[in-house]
Coordinates of C-alpha atoms in Angstrom, one line a residue:
M1 CA 0.0 0.0 -0.1
R2 CA 1.5 3.7 -1.1
L3 CA 1.6 6.2 1.5
D4 CA -0.6 8.2 -0.1
Q5 CA -3.5 6.0 -0.4
F6 CA -4.1 6.5 3.4
S7 CA -5.1 10.2 2.7
G8 CA -7.4 8.8 -0.4
I9 CA -9.2 6.4 2.3
V10 CA -9.8 9.1 4.9
A11 CA -11.1 11.4 1.9
F12 CA -13.7 8.7 0.4
V13 CA -14.9 8.0 4.0
K14 CA -15.7 11.5 4.7
V15 CA -17.2 12.2 1.5
A16 CA -19.1 8.9 1.6
E17 CA -20.6 9.9 5.0
A18 CA -21.2 13.5 4.0
R19 CA -22.4 12.6 0.4
S20 CA -21.3 15.8 -0.6
F21 CA -17.4 17.0 -1.5
T22 CA -18.3 20.4 -0.5
R23 CA -19.4 19.4 2.9
A24 CA -16.7 16.9 3.5
A25 CA -14.2 19.3 2.4
S26 CA -15.4 21.9 4.8
E27 CA -15.2 19.6 7.8
L28 CA -11.7 18.5 7.0
G29 CA -10.8 22.0 6.4
V30 CA -9.5 21.3 2.7
A31 CA -10.2 22.4 -0.7
P32 CA -13.0 20.3 -2.7
A33 CA -10.9 19.9 -5.6
S34 CA -7.9 18.3 -3.3
L35 CA -10.5 16.1 -1.7
S36 CA -11.7 15.0 -5.5
E37 CA -8.3 14.5 -6.6
A38 CA -7.5 12.1 -3.4
V39 CA -10.6 10.1 -4.2
K40 CA -9.8 9.9 -7.8
G41 CA -6.2 8.8 -7.1
L42 CA -7.6 6.0 -4.5
E43 CA -10.2 4.7 -7.1
E44 CA -7.4 4.3 -9.7
R45 CA -5.1 2.5 -7.5
L46 CA -7.8 0.2 -6.8
G47 CA -9.1 -0.1 -10.3
V48 CA -12.8 0.4 -9.2
R49 CA -15.2 3.2 -8.7
L50 CA -16.4 4.0 -5.3
L51 CA -18.5 7.0 -5.9
N52 CA -21.0 8.1 -8.5
R53 CA -21.0 11.8 -8.9
T54 CA -23.3 14.2 -10.3
T55 CA -23.7 18.0 -10.3
R56 CA -26.3 17.7 -7.5
S57 CA -25.3 14.6 -5.6
V58 CA -22.8 11.9 -4.9
G59 CA -23.6 8.3 -4.0
L60 CA -21.8 5.1 -3.4
T61 CA -21.3 2.2 -6.1
E62 CA -21.8 -1.2 -5.1
A63 CA -18.0 -1.7 -4.9
G64 CA -17.8 1.6 -2.9
A65 CA -20.5 0.5 -0.5
H66 CA -18.2 -2.7 0.0
Y67 CA -15.1 -1.0 0.5
L68 CA -16.6 1.7 3.1
D69 CA -18.0 -1.3 5.0
H70 CA -14.4 -2.6 5.6
V71 CA -12.4 0.7 5.9
R72 CA -14.7 2.6 8.1
P73 CA -13.9 1.0 11.3
A74 CA -10.5 1.7 10.8
A75 CA -11.1 5.3 10.0
E76 CA -13.0 5.6 13.1
E77 CA -10.2 4.2 15.1
I78 CA -7.7 6.5 13.3
R79 CA -9.9 9.8 14.4
A80 CA -10.6 8.4 17.7
A81 CA -6.8 8.0 18.3
G82 CA -6.6 11.4 17.0
A83 CA -9.3 12.8 19.3
A84 CA -7.9 11.0 22.3
L85 CA -4.2 12.4 21.7
R86 CA -5.8 16.0 21.4
E87 CA -7.7 15.8 24.3
T88 CA -4.4 15.0 26.5
R89 CA -2.5 17.1 24.3
D90 CA -2.6 19.9 27.1
R91 CA -3.2 17.6 30.0
P92 CA -0.4 15.7 31.7
A93 CA -1.4 12.0 31.5
G94 CA 0.3 8.8 30.5
T95 CA 3.3 6.8 31.2
L96 CA 6.6 9.0 32.0
R97 CA 9.7 6.9 31.7
L98 CA 12.9 8.1 33.0
S99 CA 16.4 7.0 32.7
L100 CA 18.1 8.0 36.2
P101 CA 21.6 7.5 37.9
W102 CA 21.3 5.9 41.2
I103 CA 22.5 9.1 43.0
A104 CA 19.0 10.6 41.8
A105 CA 16.7 8.2 44.1
P106 CA 17.6 9.8 47.4
L107 CA 18.0 13.1 46.1
L108 CA 15.3 14.0 44.0
I109 CA 13.1 10.7 43.7
E110 CA 12.1 9.7 47.0
P111 CA 10.9 13.1 48.4
L112 CA 9.1 14.2 44.9
M113 CA 7.7 10.7 44.1
G114 CA 4.5 10.8 46.2
P115 CA 3.8 14.6 46.1
F116 CA 4.1 14.4 42.2
M117 CA 1.9 11.2 41.6
D118 CA -0.8 13.3 43.9
A119 CA -0.6 16.3 41.8
Y120 CA -0.8 14.4 38.5
P121 CA -3.3 11.1 39.1
E122 CA -3.4 10.7 35.3
V123 CA 0.4 10.3 35.0
R124 CA 2.2 6.9 35.6
L125 CA 6.0 6.7 36.5
S126 CA 8.2 4.4 35.2
L127 CA 12.0 4.7 36.8
I128 CA 14.7 2.7 35.6
F129 CA 17.8 3.4 37.4
D130 CA 21.0 2.8 35.4
D131 CA 24.5 4.4 36.0
N132 CA 25.6 3.9 32.1
F133 CA 24.6 6.5 29.4
V134 CA 21.4 5.8 27.6
D135 CA 20.4 6.4 24.4
I136 CA 16.7 7.3 25.7
A137 CA 15.3 7.8 22.2
A138 CA 16.3 4.2 20.9
Q139 CA 15.2 2.8 24.5
G140 CA 11.9 4.2 24.6
F141 CA 12.6 6.9 27.4
D142 CA 11.0 10.2 27.8
A143 CA 14.1 11.7 29.2
G144 CA 17.0 10.9 30.9
L145 CA 18.5 12.5 34.4
R146 CA 22.5 13.0 34.4
I147 CA 25.0 15.4 35.9
G148 CA 25.3 18.4 33.8
E149 CA 28.8 18.3 32.6
L150 CA 28.1 14.7 31.0
L151 CA 25.2 15.7 28.9
E152 CA 25.3 14.2 25.5
K153 CA 25.8 17.2 22.7
D154 CA 22.4 16.7 20.7
M155 CA 20.3 16.6 24.0
I156 CA 18.2 19.5 25.4
G157 CA 19.1 19.8 29.0
A158 CA 16.6 21.3 31.7
R159 CA 18.5 22.0 35.1
L160 CA 17.2 20.8 38.3
G161 CA 18.5 22.2 41.3
G162 CA 22.3 23.8 42.1
P163 CA 25.7 22.6 42.0
L164 CA 26.2 19.2 43.8
Q165 CA 28.9 19.7 46.8
T166 CA 31.2 16.6 47.5
V167 CA 32.4 16.0 50.7
V168 CA 34.7 13.4 52.7
L169 CA 33.0 12.1 55.7
G170 CA 33.6 10.2 59.0
S171 CA 31.9 9.7 61.9
P172 CA 33.2 11.2 64.9
D173 CA 34.3 7.9 66.7
Y174 CA 36.4 6.7 63.8
L175 CA 38.2 10.2 63.8
A176 CA 38.8 10.0 67.7
R177 CA 40.5 6.8 67.0
N178 CA 42.3 7.5 63.7
G179 CA 42.7 11.3 63.6
T180 CA 41.7 13.8 61.2
P181 CA 43.2 14.2 57.8
K182 CA 44.2 17.8 57.1
R183 CA 45.1 17.6 53.4
P184 CA 44.1 14.9 51.0
A185 CA 47.5 13.2 51.0
D186 CA 46.8 12.4 54.6
L187 CA 44.0 10.1 53.5
A188 CA 46.8 7.3 52.4
A189 CA 47.0 6.5 56.1
H190 CA 43.3 6.2 56.3
R191 CA 40.7 3.6 55.9
C192 CA 38.6 4.7 53.3
I193 CA 35.4 3.3 51.8
A194 CA 35.5 2.8 47.9
F195 CA 32.8 3.3 45.5
A196 CA 32.8 1.4 42.2
F197 CA 30.0 1.4 39.2
A198 CA 28.5 -1.9 39.0
F199 CA 28.6 -2.4 35.2
T200 CA 32.6 -2.3 35.1
R201 CA 33.9 -5.8 35.0
T202 CA 36.9 -5.0 36.8
R203 CA 34.9 -3.1 39.4
A204 CA 37.4 0.1 38.9
I205 CA 37.1 2.1 41.8
S206 CA 35.9 5.6 41.4
P207 CA 38.7 8.4 42.4
W208 CA 38.2 10.8 44.8
E209 CA 38.7 14.3 43.4
F210 CA 40.0 17.5 44.9
V211 CA 41.2 21.0 44.3
V212 CA 44.7 21.5 46.0
D213 CA 46.6 25.0 45.3
G214 CA 44.3 25.7 42.4
R215 CA 44.8 22.3 40.7
Q216 CA 42.5 19.3 40.4
V217 CA 44.0 16.2 41.8
E218 CA 42.8 12.7 42.3
F219 CA 43.0 9.8 44.9
T220 CA 42.0 6.6 44.5
P221 CA 41.6 4.6 47.8
D222 CA 43.2 1.4 48.3
A223 CA 39.7 0.1 50.3
R224 CA 39.0 -3.0 52.2
L225 CA 35.0 -2.2 51.3
V226 CA 34.0 -1.5 48.0
V227 CA 30.5 -0.9 47.1
N228 CA 28.4 0.4 44.0
T229 CA 26.1 2.6 45.8
L230 CA 26.9 6.3 47.2
P231 CA 24.2 5.5 50.3
L232 CA 25.8 2.5 51.4
C233 CA 29.3 4.3 51.4
I234 CA 27.7 6.7 53.6
T235 CA 26.1 4.3 55.8
A236 CA 29.4 2.6 56.3
A237 CA 31.0 5.5 57.1
A238 CA 28.5 6.2 60.0
Q239 CA 29.2 3.0 61.3
G240 CA 33.0 3.9 61.9
L241 CA 34.3 1.8 59.1
G242 CA 36.2 4.4 57.5
L243 CA 36.0 7.4 55.6
A244 CA 33.7 8.0 52.6
F245 CA 33.5 10.7 49.7
A246 CA 30.0 11.5 48.2
V247 CA 28.0 14.3 47.3
E248 CA 26.8 16.3 50.7
G249 CA 23.1 16.1 50.0
L250 CA 23.1 12.3 50.3
A251 CA 24.1 12.7 54.0
A252 CA 22.2 15.5 55.1
P253 CA 20.5 13.7 57.8
L254 CA 23.3 11.9 59.2
L255 CA 25.3 15.3 59.1
A256 CA 22.4 17.2 61.0
S257 CA 22.0 14.3 63.6
G258 CA 26.0 14.6 64.2
A259 CA 26.7 11.1 63.2
L260 CA 28.6 12.1 60.4
V261 CA 31.1 15.0 60.2
K262 CA 33.0 16.6 57.3
V263 CA 36.6 16.9 56.7
L264 CA 38.9 18.1 54.2
E265 CA 36.5 21.0 53.2
P266 CA 38.5 23.3 51.5
F267 CA 39.9 20.9 49.2
C268 CA 36.3 19.3 48.1
P269 CA 35.1 20.6 44.6
T270 CA 31.4 20.8 43.2
Y271 CA 30.0 19.1 40.6
E272 CA 27.5 20.6 37.8
P273 CA 23.7 20.4 38.8
L274 CA 21.5 17.6 37.8
H275 CA 19.9 17.9 34.5
L276 CA 17.0 16.3 32.8
Y277 CA 17.7 15.8 28.9
Y278 CA 15.5 14.9 25.9
P279 CA 15.8 15.1 22.4
S280 CA 13.6 18.1 21.3
R281 CA 12.3 21.5 22.4
R282 CA 9.6 21.1 19.7
L283 CA 6.1 19.4 21.3
V284 CA 7.5 18.3 24.6
P285 CA 5.0 15.9 26.0
P286 CA 2.6 17.8 28.9
K287 CA 3.6 14.7 31.5
L288 CA 7.6 15.7 30.9
R289 CA 6.9 19.3 31.4
A290 CA 4.8 19.0 34.1
F291 CA 7.6 16.6 35.8
I292 CA 10.3 19.3 35.0
D293 CA 8.3 22.2 36.2
F294 CA 7.2 20.3 39.6
V295 CA 10.9 19.8 40.2
R296 CA 11.8 23.2 39.8
A297 CA 8.9 24.4 42.0
N298 CA 9.8 22.0 44.9
A299 CA 13.5 22.7 44.7
H300 CA 13.5 24.1 48.4
N301 CA 12.2 20.4 49.4
L302 CA 15.2 18.6 47.7
R303 CA 19.0 17.9 49.0
I304 CA 20.2 19.2 45.6

């Protein structure tokens, strides 16, 4: 079936229902001549006459009536689908599928998941956590969330929150027993809790980044404990198992309670803010626009 046959089918069904090219053209918002050409092209491709035309009326041939019985249900479904889309065009609804790094769970999703779903009862959330970069278009995601400096170049980015402050954390008990490091070089003498991405076969440890005398330096801990989630690094530090390097927002409750304290603060850098990224500015789905606006409006409730 040629692609232009679809327009001919729609034109034929509309004319057959209206029994008039003029009325059908008015309802479709096209010129009667264009409608006539579309139906004529369909008849030529099928090799049969579908409509009998006179200067005063339009009627179905026997073949046309038979053809209408078969194509009308499909045309009705197409019209209904279009009407349903138009109804939701300005109303957030449907499934919002997001690709997120694990760090987004405690920083953003846990505080806002319930309030967002209460505010938009017609939106379903499908949250897939993965620290890998994801081709969101190829894998059917509406959007992805990543640290700003790591955004793909061909994506539109919507900033969510402010810069992410890094910290080195330890429990008061651990620091009382082992001393407080004064410079990043002192970490070599400390027990450290390391983070490694789950998807690396070698489980390469993520280095700790610092700014020393205006230069960026890295420290890769020789750790007894290696985990692949930052919240577990923080929990282990609170239990006195060593020092951890993390984003400050993740540890806010434990810092507020005094279970953890910050060390090496002058040397800890900030990272780019979290960004939601998606393929195009054109016709952003209402469900995605609602999510972006909701996060921004509730940024004061977040640890980002």
